CSV table of C-alpha atoms in Angstrom, one decimal:
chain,number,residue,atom,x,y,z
A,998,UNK,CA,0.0,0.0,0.0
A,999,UNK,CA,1.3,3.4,-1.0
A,1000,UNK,CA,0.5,4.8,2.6
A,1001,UNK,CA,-1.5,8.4,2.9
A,1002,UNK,CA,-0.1,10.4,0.1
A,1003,UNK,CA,-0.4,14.7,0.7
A,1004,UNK,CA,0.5,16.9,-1.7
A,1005,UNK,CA,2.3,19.4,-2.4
A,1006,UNK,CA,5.1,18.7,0.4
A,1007,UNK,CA,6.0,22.5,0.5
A,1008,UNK,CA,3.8,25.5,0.3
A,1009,UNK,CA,5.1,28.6,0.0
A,1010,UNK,CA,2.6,31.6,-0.4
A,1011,UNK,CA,2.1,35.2,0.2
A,1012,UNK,CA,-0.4,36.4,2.9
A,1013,UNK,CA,-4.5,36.7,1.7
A,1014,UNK,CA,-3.4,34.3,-0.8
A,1015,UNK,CA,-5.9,31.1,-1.6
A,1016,UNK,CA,-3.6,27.6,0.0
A,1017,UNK,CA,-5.6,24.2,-0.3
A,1018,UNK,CA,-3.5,21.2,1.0
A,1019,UNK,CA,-4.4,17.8,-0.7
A,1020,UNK,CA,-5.2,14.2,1.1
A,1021,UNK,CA,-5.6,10.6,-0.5
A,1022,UNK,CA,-6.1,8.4,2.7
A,1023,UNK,CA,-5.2,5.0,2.5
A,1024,UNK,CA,-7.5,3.0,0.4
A,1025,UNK,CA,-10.4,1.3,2.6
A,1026,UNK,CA,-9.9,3.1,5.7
A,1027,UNK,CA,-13.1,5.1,6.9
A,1028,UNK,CA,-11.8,7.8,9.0
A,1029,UNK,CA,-9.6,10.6,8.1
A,1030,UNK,CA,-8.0,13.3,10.3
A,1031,UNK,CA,-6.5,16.9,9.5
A,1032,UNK,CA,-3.9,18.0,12.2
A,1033,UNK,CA,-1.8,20.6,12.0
A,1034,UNK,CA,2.0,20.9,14.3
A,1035,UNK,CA,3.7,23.7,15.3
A,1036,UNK,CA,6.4,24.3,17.7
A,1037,UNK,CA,4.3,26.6,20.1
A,1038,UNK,CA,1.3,24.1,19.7
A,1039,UNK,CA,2.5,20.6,19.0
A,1040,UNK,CA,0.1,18.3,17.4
A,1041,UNK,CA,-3.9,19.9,17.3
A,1042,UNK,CA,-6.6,17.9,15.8
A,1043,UNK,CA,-7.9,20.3,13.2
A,1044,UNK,CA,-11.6,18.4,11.8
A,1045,UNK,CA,-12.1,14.5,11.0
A,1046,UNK,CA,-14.4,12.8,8.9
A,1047,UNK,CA,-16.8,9.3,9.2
A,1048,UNK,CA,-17.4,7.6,5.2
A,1049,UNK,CA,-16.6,11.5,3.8
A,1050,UNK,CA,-18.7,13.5,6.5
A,1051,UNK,CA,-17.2,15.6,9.1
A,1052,UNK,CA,-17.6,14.5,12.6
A,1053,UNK,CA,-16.1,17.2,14.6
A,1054,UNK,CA,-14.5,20.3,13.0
A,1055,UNK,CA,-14.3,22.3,16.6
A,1056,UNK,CA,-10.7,22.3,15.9
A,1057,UNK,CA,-10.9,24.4,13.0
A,1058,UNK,CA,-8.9,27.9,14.3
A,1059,UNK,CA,-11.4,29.7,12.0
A,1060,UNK,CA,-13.7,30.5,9.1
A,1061,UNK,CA,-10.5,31.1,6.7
A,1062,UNK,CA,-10.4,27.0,7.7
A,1063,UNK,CA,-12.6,24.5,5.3
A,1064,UNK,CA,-12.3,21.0,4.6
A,1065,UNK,CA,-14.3,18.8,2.1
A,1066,UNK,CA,-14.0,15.4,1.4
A,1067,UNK,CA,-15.7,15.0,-1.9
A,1068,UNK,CA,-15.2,10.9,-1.9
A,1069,UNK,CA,-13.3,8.1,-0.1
A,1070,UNK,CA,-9.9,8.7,-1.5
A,1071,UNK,CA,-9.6,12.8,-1.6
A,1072,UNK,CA,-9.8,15.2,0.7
A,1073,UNK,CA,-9.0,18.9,0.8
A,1074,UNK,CA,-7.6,21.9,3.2
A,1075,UNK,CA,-8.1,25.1,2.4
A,1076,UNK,CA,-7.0,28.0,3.8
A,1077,UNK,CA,-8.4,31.6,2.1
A,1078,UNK,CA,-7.0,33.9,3.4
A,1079,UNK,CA,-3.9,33.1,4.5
A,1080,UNK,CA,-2.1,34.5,7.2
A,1081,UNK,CA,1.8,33.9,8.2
A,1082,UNK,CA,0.5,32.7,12.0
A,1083,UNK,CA,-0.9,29.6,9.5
A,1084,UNK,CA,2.4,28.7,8.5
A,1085,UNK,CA,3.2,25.1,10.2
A,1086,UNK,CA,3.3,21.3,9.3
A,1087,UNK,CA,-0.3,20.2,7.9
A,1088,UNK,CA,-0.8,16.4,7.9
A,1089,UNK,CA,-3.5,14.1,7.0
A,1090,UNK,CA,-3.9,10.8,8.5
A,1091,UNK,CA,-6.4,8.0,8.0
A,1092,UNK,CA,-7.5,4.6,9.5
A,1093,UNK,CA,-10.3,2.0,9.3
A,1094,UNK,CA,-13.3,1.5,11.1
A,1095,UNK,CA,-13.0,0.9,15.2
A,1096,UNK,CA,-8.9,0.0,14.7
A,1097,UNK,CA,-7.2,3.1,16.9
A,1098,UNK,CA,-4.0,2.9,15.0
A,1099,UNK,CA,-3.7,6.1,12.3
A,1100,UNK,CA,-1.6,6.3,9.8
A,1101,UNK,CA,-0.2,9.3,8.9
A,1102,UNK,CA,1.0,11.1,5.6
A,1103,UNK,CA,4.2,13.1,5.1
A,1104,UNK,CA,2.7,16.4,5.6
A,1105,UNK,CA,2.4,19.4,4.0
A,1106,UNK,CA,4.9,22.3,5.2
A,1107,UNK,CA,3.2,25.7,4.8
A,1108,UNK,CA,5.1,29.3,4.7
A,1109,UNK,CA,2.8,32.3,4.2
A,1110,UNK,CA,5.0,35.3,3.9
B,529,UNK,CA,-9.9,17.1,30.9
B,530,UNK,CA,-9.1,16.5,27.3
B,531,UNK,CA,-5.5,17.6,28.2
B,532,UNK,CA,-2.4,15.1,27.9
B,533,UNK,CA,0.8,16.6,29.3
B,534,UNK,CA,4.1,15.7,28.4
B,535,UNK,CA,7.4,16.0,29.4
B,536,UNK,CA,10.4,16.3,29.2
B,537,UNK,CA,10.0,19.0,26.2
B,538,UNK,CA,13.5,17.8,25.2
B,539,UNK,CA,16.6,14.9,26.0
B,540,UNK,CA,19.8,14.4,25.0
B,541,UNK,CA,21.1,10.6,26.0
B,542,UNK,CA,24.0,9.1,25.5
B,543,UNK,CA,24.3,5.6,23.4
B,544,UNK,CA,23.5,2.4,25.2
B,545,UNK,CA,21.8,4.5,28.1
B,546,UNK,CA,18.0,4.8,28.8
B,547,UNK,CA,15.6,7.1,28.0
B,548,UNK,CA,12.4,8.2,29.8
B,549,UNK,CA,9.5,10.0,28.9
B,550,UNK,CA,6.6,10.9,30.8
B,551,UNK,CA,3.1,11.5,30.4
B,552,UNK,CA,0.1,12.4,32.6
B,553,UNK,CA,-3.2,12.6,32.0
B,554,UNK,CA,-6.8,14.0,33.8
B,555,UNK,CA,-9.5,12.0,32.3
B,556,UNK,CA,-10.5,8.9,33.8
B,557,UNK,CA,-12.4,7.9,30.7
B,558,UNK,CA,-9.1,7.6,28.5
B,559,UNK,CA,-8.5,3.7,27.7
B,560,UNK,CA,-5.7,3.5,25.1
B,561,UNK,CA,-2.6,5.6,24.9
B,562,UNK,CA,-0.5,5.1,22.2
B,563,UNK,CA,3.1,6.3,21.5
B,564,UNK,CA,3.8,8.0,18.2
B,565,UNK,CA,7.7,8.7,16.9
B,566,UNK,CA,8.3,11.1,14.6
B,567,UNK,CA,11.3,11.0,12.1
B,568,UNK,CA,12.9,14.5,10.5
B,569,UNK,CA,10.7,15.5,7.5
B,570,UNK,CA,8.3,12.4,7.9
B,571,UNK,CA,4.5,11.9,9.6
B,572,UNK,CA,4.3,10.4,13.7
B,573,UNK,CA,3.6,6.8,13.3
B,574,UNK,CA,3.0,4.6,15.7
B,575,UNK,CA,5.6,3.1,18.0
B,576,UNK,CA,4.1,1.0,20.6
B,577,UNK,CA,0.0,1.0,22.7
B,578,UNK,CA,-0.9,0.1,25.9
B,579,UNK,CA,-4.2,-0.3,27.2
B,580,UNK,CA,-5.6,-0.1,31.5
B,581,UNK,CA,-6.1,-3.8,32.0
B,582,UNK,CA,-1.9,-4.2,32.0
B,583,UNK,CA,1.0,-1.8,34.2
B,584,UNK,CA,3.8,-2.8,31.3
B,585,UNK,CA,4.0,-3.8,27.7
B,586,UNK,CA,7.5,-4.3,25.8
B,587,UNK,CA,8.1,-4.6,22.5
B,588,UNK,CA,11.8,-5.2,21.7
B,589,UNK,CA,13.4,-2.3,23.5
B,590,UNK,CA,10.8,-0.2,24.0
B,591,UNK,CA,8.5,-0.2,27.1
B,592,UNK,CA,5.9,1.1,28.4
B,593,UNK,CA,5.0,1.3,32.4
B,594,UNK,CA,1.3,2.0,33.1
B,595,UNK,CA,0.3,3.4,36.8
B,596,UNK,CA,-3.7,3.6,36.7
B,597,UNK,CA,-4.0,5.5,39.7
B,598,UNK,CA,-1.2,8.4,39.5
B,599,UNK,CA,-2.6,8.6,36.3
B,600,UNK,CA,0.8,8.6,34.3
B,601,UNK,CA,2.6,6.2,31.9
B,602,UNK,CA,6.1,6.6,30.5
B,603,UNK,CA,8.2,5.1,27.8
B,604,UNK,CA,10.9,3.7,28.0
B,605,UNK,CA,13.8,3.2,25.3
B,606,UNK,CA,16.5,0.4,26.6
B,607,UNK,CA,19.6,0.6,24.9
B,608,UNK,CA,19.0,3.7,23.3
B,609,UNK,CA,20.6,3.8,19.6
B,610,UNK,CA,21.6,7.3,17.5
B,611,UNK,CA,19.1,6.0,15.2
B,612,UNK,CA,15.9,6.6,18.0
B,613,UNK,CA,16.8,9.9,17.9
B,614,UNK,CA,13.0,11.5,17.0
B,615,UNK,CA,10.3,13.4,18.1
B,616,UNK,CA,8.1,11.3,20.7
B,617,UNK,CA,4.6,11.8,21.6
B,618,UNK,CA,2.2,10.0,23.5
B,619,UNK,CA,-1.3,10.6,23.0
B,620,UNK,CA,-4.9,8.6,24.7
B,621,UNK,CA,-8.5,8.1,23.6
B,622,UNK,CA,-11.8,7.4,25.3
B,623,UNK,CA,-13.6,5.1,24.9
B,624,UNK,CA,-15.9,4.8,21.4
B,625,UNK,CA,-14.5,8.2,20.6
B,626,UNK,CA,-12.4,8.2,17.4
B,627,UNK,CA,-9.6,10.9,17.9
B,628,UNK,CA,-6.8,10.7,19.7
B,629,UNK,CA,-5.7,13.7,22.3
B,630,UNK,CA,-1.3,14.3,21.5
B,631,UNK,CA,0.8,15.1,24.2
B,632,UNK,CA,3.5,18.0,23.5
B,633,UNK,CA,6.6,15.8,22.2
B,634,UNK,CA,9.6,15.0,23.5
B,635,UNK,CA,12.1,15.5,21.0
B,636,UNK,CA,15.0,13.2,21.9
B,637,UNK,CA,18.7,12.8,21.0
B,638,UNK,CA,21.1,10.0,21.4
B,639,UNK,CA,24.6,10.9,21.4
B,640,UNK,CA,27.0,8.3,19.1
């Protein structure tokens, strides 16, 4: 299995620009999670989804936050506008049914100048 | 309650010794705590998971020791190699839920 597969691996942008992160979780798992990590922060649950509908998104920071997943295998972040406090390490993880363990992608590293 | 604290925020060990990490936690509800180690440049995966019902589990030369009633578990890393040198986190869950509540990370170094 090729794992959870983000792209693009590097994001550089300029503030109030659009940013949207990509996801393909790993193919038959259910359950897909957004975190994002930063050195102040650590590791904070952004918003997960159930079969493509979000359970909890309370960890969105805030409206500039959305995430859709459109079908099984793709999910999106997107950030508009950005701000340079969003730069950080976005990953995606995913994992089936009532299993605990999650598997997570590479991550995404975002720079909003 | 949801909070899992963490320390040491950082620990430099020297090969062949041990190293210790700590974790503590409020909720009583939390029934699997997982470890997570996190390679330069790569996602946390998971290391090693230890549920109430046992004080230890080892796997190789990792451990972890389980004290229900402080509230606390820890990892341990016997032997500790150059190449363990990561980020560590531990993390719990409740019951049905589905997400999992990270601890700060410990980002370790083993000396050569």
């Amino acid at each position: 299995d090729a794992g959870v597969i983000q792209s693009p691996r590097h994001e550089v942008t300029e503030m109030g620009q659009e940013v949207t992160l990509r996801c393909k979780p790993i193919s038959g798992h259910d359950y897909l999670f957004w975190y994002r990590q930063t050195m102040m922060r650590g590791l904070e649950l952004l918003i997960y989804f159930n079969n493509n509908v979000p359970i909890d998104d309370s960890g969105m920071p805030e409206d500039r936050f959305s995430a859709k997943m459109p079908n099984a295998s793709f999910s999106t972040l997107k950030i508009q506008p950005s701000e340079p406090r969003d730069s950080a390490v976005y990953f995606c993880a995913s994992k089936r049914g009532a299993t605990d363990t999650q598997y997570f992608g590479p991550g995404t590293r975002l720079t909003v100048l | 309650q949801q909070q899992v604290k963490q320390s040491p925020q950082s620990l430099i060990v020297q090969k062949g010794g041990i190293s210790i990490i700590n974790c503590a936690y409020e909720n009583t509800a939390f029934d699997y705590f997982p470890w997570y180690q996190q390679f330069p440049g790569k996602g946390p995966a998971l290391l090693i998971a230890i549920r109430p019902d046992v004080s230890e589990k080892k796997e190789g030369r990792f451990t972890i020791s389980f004290n229900k009633s402080a509230k606390q578990f820890s990892l341990h890393i016997m032997d500790s190699q150059p190449g363990d040198s990561a980020t560590y986190f531990c993390a719990a869950k409740r019951g049905s839920a589905r997400q999992l509540t990270f601890g700060s990370g410990t980002q370790l170094t083993v000396l050569p």
